[in-house]
Short mmCIF file of C-alpha atoms and ligand atoms in Angstrom, two decimals:
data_model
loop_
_atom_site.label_atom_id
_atom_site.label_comp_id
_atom_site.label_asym_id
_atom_site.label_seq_id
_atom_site.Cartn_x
_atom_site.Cartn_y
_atom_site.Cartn_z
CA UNK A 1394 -11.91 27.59 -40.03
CA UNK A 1395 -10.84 26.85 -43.69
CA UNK A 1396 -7.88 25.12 -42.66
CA UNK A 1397 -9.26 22.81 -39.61
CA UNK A 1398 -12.17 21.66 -42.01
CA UNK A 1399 -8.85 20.65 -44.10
CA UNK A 1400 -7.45 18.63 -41.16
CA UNK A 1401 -5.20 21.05 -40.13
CA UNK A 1402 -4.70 20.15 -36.38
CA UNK A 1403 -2.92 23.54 -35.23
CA UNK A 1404 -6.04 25.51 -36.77
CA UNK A 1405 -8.58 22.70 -34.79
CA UNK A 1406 -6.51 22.91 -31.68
CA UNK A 1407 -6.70 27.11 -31.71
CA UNK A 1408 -10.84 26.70 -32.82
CA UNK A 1409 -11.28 24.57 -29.96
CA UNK A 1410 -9.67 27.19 -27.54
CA UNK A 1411 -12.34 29.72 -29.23
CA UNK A 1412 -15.17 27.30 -28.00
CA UNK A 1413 -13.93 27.02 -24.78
CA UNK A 1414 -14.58 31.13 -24.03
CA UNK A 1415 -17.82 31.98 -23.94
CA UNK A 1416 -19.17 35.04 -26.10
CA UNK A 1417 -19.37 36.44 -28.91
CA UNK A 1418 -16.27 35.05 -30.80
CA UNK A 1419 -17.73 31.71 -30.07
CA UNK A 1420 -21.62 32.12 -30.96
CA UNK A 1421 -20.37 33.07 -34.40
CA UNK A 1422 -17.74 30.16 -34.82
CA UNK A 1423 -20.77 28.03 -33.75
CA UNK A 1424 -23.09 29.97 -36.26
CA UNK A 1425 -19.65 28.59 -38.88
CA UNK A 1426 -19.90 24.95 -37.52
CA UNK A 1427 -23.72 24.15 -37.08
CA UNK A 1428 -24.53 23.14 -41.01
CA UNK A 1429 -21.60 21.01 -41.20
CA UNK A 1430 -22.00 19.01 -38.51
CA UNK A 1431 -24.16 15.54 -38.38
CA UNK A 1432 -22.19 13.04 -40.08
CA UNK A 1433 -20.15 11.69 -36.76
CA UNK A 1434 -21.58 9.35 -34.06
CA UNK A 1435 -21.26 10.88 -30.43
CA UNK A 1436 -20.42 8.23 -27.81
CA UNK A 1437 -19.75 9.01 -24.12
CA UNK A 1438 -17.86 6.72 -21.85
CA UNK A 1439 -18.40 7.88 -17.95
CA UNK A 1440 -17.55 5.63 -14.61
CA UNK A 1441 -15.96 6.17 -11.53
CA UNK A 1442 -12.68 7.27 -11.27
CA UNK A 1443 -10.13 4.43 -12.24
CA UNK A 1444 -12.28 2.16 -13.41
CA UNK A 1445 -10.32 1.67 -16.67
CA UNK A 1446 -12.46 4.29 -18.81
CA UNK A 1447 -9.53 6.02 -20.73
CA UNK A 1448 -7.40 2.57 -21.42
CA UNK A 1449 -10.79 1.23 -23.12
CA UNK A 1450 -11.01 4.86 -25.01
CA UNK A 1451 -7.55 3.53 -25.83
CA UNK A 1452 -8.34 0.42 -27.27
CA UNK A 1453 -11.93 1.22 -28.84
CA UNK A 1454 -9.77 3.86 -31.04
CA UNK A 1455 -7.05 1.92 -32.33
CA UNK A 1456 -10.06 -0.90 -33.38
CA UNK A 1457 -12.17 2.11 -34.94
CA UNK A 1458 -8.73 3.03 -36.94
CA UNK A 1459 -8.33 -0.20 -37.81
CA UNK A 1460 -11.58 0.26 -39.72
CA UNK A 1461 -10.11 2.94 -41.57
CA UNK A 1462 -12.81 5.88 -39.21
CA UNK A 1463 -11.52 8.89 -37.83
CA UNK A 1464 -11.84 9.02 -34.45
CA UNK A 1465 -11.87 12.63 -32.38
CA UNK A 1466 -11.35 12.07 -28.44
CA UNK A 1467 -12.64 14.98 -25.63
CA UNK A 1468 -11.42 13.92 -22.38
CA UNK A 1469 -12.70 15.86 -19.42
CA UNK A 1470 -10.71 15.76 -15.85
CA UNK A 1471 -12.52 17.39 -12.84
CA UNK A 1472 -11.12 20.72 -12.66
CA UNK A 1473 -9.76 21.50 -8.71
CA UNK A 1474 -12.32 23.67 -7.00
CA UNK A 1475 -9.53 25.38 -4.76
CA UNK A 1476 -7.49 26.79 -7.33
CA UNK A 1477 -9.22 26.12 -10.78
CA UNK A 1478 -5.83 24.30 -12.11
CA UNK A 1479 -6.50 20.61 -13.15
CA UNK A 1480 -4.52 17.61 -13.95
CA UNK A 1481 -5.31 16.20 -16.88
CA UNK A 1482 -4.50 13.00 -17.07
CA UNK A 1483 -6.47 11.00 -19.64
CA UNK A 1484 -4.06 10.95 -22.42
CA UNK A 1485 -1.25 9.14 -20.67
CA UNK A 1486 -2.81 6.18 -21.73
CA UNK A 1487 -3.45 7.02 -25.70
CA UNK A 1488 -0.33 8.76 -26.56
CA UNK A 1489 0.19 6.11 -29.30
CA UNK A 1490 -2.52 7.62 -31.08
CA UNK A 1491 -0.77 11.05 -30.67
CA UNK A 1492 0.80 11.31 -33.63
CA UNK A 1493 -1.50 9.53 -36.14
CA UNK A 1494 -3.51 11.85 -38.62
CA UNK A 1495 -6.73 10.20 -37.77
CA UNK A 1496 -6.47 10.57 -34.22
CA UNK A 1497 -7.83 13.83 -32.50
CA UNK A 1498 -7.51 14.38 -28.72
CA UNK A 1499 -8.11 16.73 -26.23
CA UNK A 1500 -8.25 17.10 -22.58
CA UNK A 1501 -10.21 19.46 -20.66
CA UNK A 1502 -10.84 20.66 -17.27
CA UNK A 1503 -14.21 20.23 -16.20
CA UNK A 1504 -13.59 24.01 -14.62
CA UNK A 1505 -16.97 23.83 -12.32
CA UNK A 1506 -20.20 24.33 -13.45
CA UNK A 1507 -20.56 27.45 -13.19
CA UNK A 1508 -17.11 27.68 -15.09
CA UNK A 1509 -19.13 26.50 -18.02
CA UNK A 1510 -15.94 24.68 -20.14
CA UNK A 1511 -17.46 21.56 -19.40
CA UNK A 1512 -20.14 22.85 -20.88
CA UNK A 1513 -18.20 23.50 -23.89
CA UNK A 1514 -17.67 19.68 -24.97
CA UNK A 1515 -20.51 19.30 -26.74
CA UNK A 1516 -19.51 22.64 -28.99
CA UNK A 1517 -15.89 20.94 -29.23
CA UNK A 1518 -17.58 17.63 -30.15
CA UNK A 1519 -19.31 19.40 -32.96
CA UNK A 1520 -16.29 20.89 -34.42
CA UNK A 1521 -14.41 17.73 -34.94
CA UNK A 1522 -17.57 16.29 -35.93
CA UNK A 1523 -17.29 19.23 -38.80
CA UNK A 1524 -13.74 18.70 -39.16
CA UNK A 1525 -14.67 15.33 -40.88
CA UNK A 1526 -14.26 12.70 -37.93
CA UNK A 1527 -16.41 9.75 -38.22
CA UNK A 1528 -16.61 8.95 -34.21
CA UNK A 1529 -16.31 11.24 -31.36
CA UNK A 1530 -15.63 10.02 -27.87
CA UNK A 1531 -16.15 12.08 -24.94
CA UNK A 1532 -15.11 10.70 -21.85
CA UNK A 1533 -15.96 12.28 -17.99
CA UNK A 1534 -15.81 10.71 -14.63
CA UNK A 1535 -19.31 9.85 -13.73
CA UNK A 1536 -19.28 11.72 -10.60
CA UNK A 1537 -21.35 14.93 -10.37
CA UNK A 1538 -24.41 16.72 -12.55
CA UNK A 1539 -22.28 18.63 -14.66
CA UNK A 1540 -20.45 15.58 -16.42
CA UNK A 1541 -23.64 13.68 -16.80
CA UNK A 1542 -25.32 16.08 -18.55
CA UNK A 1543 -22.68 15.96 -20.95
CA UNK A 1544 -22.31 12.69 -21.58
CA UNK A 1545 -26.40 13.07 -22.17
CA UNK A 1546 -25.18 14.94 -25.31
CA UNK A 1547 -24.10 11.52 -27.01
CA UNK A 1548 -26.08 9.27 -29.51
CA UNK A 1549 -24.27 6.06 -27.17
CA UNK A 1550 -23.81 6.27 -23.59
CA UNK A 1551 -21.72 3.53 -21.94
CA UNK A 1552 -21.21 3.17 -18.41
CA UNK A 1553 -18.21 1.57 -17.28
CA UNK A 1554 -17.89 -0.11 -13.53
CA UNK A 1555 -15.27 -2.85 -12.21
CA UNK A 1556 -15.41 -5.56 -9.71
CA UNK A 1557 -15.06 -4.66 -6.44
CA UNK A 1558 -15.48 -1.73 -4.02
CA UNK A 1559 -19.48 -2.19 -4.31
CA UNK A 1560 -19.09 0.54 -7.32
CA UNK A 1561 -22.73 -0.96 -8.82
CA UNK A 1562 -24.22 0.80 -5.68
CA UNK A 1563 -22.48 3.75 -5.68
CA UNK A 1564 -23.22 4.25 -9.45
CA UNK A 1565 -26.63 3.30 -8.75
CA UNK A 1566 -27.15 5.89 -6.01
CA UNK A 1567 -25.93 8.89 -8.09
CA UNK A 1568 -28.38 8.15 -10.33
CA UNK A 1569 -26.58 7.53 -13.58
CA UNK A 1570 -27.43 4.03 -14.31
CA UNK A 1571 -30.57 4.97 -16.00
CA UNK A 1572 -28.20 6.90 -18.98
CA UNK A 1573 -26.05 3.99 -19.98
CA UNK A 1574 -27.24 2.33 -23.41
CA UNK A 1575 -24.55 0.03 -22.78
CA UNK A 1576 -22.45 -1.35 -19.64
CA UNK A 1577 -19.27 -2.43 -19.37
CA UNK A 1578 -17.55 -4.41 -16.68
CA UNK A 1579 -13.93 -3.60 -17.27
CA UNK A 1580 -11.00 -5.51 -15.27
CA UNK A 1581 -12.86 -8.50 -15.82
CA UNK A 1582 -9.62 -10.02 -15.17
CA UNK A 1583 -10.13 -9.53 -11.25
CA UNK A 1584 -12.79 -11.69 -8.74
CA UNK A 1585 -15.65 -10.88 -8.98
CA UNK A 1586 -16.29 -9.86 -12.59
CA UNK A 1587 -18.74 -12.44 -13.54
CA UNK A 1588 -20.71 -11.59 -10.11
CA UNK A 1589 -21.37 -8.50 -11.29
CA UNK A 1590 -21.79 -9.53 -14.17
CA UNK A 1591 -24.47 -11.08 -13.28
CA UNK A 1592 -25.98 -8.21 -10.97
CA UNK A 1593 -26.28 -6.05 -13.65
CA UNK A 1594 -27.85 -8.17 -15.88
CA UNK A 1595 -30.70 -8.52 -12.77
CA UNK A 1596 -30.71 -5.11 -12.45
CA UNK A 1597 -31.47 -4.35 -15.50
CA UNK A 1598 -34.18 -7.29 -16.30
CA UNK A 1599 -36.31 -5.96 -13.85
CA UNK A 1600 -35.99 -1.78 -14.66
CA UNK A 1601 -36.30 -2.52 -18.68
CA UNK A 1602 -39.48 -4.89 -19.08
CA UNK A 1603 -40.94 -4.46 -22.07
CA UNK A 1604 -38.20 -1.47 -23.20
CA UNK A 1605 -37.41 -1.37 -26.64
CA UNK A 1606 -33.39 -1.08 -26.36
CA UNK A 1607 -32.17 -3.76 -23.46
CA UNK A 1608 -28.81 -2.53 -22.81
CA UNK A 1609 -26.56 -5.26 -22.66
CA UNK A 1610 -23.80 -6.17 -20.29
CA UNK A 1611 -20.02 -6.91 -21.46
CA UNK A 1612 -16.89 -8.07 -19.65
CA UNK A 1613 -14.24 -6.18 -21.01
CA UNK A 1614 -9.92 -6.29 -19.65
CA UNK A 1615 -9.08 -2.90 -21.31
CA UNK A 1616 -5.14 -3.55 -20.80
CA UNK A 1617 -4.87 -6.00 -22.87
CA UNK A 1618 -7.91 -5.46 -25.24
CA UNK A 1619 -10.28 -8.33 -24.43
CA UNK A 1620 -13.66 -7.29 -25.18
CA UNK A 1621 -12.82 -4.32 -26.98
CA UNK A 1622 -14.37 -6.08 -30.69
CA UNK A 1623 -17.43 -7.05 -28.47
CA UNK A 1624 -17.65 -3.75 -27.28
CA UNK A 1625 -17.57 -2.22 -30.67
CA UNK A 1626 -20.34 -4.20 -32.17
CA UNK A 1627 -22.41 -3.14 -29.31
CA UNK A 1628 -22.06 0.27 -30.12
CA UNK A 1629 -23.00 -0.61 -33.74
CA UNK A 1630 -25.92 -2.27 -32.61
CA UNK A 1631 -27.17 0.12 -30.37
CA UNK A 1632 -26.86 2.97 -33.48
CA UNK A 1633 -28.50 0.65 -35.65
CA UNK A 1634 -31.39 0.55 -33.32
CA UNK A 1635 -31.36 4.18 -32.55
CA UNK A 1636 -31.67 4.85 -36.73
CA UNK A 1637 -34.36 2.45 -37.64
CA UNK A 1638 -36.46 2.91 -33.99
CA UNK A 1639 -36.48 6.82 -34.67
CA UNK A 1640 -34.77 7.23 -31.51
CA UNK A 1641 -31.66 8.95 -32.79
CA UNK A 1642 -33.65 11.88 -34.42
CA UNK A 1643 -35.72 11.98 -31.32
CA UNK A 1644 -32.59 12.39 -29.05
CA UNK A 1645 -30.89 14.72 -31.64
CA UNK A 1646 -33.88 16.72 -31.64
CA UNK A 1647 -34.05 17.05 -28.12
CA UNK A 1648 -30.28 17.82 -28.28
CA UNK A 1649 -30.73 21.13 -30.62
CA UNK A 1650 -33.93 22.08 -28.40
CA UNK A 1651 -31.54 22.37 -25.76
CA UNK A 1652 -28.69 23.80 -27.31
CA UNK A 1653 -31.27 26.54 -28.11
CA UNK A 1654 -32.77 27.48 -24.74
CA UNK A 1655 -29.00 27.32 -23.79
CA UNK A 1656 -27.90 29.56 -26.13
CA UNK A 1657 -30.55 32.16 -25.26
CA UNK A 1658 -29.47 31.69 -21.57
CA UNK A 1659 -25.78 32.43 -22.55
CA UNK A 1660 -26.70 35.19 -24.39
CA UNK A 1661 -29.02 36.96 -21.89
CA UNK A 1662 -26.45 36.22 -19.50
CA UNK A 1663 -23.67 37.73 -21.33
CA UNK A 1664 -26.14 41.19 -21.96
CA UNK A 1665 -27.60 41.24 -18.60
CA UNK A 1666 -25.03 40.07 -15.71
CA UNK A 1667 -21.85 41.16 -17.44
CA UNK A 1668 -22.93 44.68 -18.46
CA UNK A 1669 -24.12 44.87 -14.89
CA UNK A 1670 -21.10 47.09 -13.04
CA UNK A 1671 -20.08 46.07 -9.24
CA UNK A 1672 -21.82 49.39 -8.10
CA UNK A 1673 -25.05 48.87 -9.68
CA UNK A 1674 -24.65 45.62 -8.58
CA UNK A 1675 -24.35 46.61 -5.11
CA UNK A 1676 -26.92 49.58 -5.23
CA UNK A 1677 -29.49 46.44 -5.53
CA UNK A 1678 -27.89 44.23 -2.97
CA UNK A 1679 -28.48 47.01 -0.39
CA UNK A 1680 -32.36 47.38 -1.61
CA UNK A 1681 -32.69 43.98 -0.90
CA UNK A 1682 -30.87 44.00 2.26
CA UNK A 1683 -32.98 46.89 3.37
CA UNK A 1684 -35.72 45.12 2.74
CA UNK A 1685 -37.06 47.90 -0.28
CA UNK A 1686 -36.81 45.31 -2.92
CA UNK A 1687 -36.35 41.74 -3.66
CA UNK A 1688 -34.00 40.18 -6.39
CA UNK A 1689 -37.05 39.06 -8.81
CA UNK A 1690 -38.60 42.18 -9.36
CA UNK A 1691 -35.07 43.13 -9.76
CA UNK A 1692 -34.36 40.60 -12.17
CA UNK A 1693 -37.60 41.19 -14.10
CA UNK A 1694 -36.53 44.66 -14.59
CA UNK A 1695 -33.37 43.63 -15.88
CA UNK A 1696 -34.51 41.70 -18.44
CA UNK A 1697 -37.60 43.61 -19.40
CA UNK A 1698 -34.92 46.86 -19.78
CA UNK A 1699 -33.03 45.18 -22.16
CA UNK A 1700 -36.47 46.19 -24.87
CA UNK B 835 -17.68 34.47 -15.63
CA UNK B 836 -14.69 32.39 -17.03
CA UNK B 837 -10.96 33.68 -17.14
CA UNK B 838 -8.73 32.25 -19.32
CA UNK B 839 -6.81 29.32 -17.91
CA UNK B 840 -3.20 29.09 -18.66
CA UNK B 841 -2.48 25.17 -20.36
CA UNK B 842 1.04 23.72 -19.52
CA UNK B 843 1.72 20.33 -21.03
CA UNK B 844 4.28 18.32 -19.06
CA UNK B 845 5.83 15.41 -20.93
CA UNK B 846 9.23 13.42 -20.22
CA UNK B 847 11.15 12.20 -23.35
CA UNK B 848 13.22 9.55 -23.18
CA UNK B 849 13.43 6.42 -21.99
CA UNK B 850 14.95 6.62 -18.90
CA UNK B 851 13.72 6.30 -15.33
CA UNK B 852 10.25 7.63 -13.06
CA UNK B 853 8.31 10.76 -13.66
CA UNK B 854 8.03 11.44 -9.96
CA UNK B 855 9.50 15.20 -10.29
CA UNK B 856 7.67 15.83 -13.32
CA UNK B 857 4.41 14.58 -11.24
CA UNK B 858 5.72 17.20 -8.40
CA UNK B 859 5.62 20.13 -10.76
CA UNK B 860 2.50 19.01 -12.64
CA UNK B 861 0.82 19.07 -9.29
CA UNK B 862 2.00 22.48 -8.02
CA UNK B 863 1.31 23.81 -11.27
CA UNK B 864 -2.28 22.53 -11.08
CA UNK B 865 -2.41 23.84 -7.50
CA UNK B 866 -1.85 27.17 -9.02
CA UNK B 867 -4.74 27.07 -11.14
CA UNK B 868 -2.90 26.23 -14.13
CA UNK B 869 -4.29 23.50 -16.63
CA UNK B 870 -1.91 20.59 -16.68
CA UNK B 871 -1.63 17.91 -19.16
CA UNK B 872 0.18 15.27 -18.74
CA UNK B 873 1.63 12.34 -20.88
CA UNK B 874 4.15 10.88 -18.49
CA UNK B 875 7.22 9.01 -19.72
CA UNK B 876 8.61 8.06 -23.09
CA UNK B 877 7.62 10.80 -25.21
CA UNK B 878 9.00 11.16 -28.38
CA UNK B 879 9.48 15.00 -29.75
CA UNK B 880 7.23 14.10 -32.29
CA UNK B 881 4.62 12.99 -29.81
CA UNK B 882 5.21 15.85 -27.59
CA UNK B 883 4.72 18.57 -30.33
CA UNK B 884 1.53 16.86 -31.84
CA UNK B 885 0.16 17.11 -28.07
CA UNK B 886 0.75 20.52 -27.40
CA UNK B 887 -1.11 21.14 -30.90
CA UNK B 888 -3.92 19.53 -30.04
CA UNK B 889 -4.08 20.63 -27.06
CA UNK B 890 -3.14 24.30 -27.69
CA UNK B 891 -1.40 24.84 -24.86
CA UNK B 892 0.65 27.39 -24.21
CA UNK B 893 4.14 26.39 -22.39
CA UNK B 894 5.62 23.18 -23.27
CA UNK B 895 7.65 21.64 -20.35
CA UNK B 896 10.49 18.94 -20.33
CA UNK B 897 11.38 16.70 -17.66
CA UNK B 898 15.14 15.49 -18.62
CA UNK B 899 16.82 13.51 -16.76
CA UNK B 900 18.92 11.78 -18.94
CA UNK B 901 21.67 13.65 -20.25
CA UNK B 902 20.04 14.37 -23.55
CA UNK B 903 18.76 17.60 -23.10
CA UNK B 904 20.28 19.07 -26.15
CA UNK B 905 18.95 16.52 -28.79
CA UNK B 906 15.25 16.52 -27.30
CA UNK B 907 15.12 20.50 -26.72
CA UNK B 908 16.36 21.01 -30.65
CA UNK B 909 13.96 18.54 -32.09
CA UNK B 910 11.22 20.03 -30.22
CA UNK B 911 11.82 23.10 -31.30
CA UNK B 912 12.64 22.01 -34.75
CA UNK B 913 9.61 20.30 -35.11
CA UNK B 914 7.32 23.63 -33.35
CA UNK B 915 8.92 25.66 -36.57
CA UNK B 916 8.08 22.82 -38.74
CA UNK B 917 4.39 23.40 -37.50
CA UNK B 918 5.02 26.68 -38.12
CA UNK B 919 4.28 27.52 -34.22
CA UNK B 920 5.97 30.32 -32.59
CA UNK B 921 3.51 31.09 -29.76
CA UNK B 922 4.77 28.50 -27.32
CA UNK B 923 7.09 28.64 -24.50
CA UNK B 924 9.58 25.81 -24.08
CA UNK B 925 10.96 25.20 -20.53
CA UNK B 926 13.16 22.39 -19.21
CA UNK B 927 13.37 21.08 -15.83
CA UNK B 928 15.30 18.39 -14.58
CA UNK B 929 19.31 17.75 -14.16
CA UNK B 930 21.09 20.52 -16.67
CA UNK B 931 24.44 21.11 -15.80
CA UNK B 932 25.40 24.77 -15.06
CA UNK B 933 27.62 25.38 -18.35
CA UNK B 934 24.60 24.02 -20.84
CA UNK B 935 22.14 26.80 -19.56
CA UNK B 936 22.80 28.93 -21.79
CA UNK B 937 23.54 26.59 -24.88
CA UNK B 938 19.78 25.88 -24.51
CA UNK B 939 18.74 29.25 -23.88
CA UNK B 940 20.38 30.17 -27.43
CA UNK B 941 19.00 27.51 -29.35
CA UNK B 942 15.41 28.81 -27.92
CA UNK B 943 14.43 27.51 -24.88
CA UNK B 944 12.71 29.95 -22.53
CA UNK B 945 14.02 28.93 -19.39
CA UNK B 946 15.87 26.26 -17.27
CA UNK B 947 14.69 24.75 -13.86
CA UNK B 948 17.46 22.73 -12.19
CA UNK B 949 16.14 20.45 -8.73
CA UNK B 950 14.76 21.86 -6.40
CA UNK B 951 13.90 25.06 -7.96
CA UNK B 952 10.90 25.81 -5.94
CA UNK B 953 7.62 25.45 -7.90
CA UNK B 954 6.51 28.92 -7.02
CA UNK B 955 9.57 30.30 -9.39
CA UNK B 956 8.28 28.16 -11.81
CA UNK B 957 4.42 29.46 -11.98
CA UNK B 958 5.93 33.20 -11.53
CA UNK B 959 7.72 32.42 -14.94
CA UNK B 960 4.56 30.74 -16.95
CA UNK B 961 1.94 34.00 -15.71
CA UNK B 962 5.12 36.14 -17.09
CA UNK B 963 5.64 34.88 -20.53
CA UNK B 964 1.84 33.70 -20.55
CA UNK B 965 0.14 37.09 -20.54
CA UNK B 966 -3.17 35.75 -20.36
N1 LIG C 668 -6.33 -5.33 -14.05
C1 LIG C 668 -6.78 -4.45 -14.93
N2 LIG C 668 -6.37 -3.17 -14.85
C2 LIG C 668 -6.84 -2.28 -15.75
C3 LIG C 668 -7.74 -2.67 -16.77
N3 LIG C 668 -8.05 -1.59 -17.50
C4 LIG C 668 -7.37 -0.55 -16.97
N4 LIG C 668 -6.63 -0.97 -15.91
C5 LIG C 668 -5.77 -0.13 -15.06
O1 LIG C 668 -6.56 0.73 -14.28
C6 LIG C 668 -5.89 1.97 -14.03
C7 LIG C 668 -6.75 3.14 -14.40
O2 LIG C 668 -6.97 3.14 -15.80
P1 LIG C 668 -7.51 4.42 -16.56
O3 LIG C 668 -7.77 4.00 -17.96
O4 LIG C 668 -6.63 5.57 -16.36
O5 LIG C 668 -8.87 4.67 -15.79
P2 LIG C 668 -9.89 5.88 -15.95
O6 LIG C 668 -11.24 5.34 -15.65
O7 LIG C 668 -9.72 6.56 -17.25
O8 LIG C 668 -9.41 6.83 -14.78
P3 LIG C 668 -9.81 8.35 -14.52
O9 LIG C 668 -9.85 9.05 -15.84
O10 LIG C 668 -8.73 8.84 -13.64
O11 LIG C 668 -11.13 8.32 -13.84
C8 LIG C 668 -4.61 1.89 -14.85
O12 LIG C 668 -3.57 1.56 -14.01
C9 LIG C 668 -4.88 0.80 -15.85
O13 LIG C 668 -3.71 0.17 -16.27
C10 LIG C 668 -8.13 -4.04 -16.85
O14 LIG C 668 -8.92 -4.46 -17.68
N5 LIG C 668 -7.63 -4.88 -15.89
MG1 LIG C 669 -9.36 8.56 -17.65
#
């Protein structure tokens, strides 16, 4: 821990494999981490697949390091649900940053949600966030419950579509339109972009009346960078609304309330289930299939043992 | 309950040609449950180490096409002692010929996959030296 708060990147790669495992090795890293953390600004960047989401990442971090900020990256690939391998792909497109001190990236596997790595971004995002980086960026395909949630986790959400394909409805449909703080239309270089454009805009006149944060809508070509400075100030804008509206410490302290209950559900889990042996398991599968018992009263006793 | 996944980073150094074979063993690898990342072409060593640090994974492979096996494999290593790193595998696959096998195996790399190798031989040797 001593040497990843000094910016040693072997010790924050090796932390970051702690936080990945649930238990016991990684409540009390997390116990290490929590009073350092709350200097970094959280954004997540989510969108269908392909829409351009990692070569923005791309660009928004070389513009931060032009500023002279440190910028940590957690890029999450769906995990296959077959064989639990995944293909991470994300950092093809920001391996110039991959050798520059400021620069921190990792990929991860979204591993299912029962898997629960996924569900370890937010821990990772704390650690660099300790480690003394001034932005973190998590990025996740916006498809799926799992990867919304963690994008939720960030101060800045911005949701990323392209012309084309009728993505708007898609996105619409799965419900995730109502996290971003900010939308993007990336490959603004293709037909269609100012439509869209335009769409969104509608959209989201008629759904924010009246709100206090109007997220705005920006055209963006992430391969070349167009956009990216617009995009930026955006962000800055959006952060400087959160501070002085009392919306950040609102969201933050909705954040920890979670993290809590979540933490209590890990650890009950982790004393309950896992001490639980395949036999005794079993023994109470066959009272319930014989109709003696059923799996709350089961469950109550479980928990209500463990006093 | 979560198991620990084994993480294989697959990069291609150099500057020569496609990453189509590399993409063939990155997805056979995945299909094995293994976590693949994967950086694609024109890697330096330096780039390639600083990934598998941040990254922490645990086998390093090289896709080498180009005849310059020797100078990538000994600067990656180089670089991994540098680090101070000794808990990573290094494995090359690509077109070795025969008589500089062994050369690489004595300067440290784990193993050598010619073409063709089949990728099941390949995930056999990461769960072996990977005792996860
Ligand atoms: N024409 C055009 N292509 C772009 C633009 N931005 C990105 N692309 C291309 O879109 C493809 C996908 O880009 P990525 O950055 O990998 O997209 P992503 O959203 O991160 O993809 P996933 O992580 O796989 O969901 C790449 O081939 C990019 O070169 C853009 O502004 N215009
Ligand atoms: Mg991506």
């Amino acid at each position: 821990m001593e040497r990843a708060l000094k910016g040693d990147f072997v010790a924050i790669g090796k932390l970051i494999s702690v936080l990945e495992k649930e238990g016991e090795e990684r409540r009390e890293l997390l116990k290490e981490i929590a009073p350092l953390v709350g200097k970094a600004y959280y954004i997540g960047i989510t969108g269908a697949p392909g829409v351009g989401k990692s070569t923005l990442v791309d660009k928004m971090v070389g513009f931060l390091r032009g500023e002279g900020y440190k910028v940590g990256v957690i890029a999450i690939d769906p995990s296959s649900p077959f064989s639990g391998g995944a293909f991470l792909g994300d950092r093809l497109r920001m391996q110039r940053h991959a050798t520059d001190p400021g620069v921190f990236i990792r990929s991860m596997g979204s591993r299912g949600a029962l898997g629960g790595l996924s569900k370890a971004a937010p821990y990772v995002a704390k650690l660099l966030d300790a480690c003394g980086f001034d932005f973190i960026i998590l990025e996740t395909v916006g498809a799926g419950q799992s990867e919304v949630d963690i994008v939720k986790t960030a101060d800045t959400v911005i949701i990323v579509l392209v012309p084309g394909m009728g993505d708007e409805v898609q996105i619409i449909k799965a419900g995730i339109m109502e996290i971003g703080d900010i939308f993007v239309v990336n490959k603004s270089d293709k037909e269609g972009a100012q439509k869209l454009t335009r769409e969104l805009e509608t959209w989201i006149e008629l759904g924010y009346k009246g709100a206090s944060w109007v997220p705005p809508v920006l055209m963006t070509i992430a391969e070349n960078g167009t956009g990216v400075d617009k995009l930026i100030n955006a962000l800055k804008g959006h952060r400087k609304y959160l501070l002085e509206s009392g919306e950040l410490e609102k969201r933050r302290r909705k954040r920890i309330a979670e993290e809590i209950s979540k933490a209590v559900e890990d650890m009950l889990k982790e004393r309950i289930v896992k001490n639980l042996n395949k036999e005794q398991m079993n023994l109470y599968v066959d009272l319930v299939l014989n109709g003696k018992r059923d799996p709350y009263s089961i469950a109550e006793e479980l928990v209500n043992n463990l006093y | 309950m979560v198991e620990e996944r084994i993480r294989v980073l697959i990069a291609k150094p150099g500057l020569d040609g496609h990453d189509r074979g590399a993409k063939v063993v990155a997805r056979g690898l995945r299909d094995a449950g293994i976590e693949v990342i994967y950086t694609g072409l024109r890697q330096t060593p330096e780039q390639i180490v600083q990934t598998a640090i941040q990254e922490d994974v645990d086998v390093i492979g090289l896709s080498i096409l180009s005849g310059a096996h020797e100078y990538y494999c000994r600067r990656v290593l180089e670089l991994l002692k540098e680090k101070g790193i000794s808990d990573i595998v290094l494995i090359v696959g690509g077109v070795i010929p025969p008589e500089d096998v062994s050369m690489l195996k004595s300067i440290g790399v784990s193993e050598v996959f010619g073409p063709g190798t089949p990728i099941s031989k390949v995930v056999e040797f990461i769960r072996q030296v990977v005792k996860k």
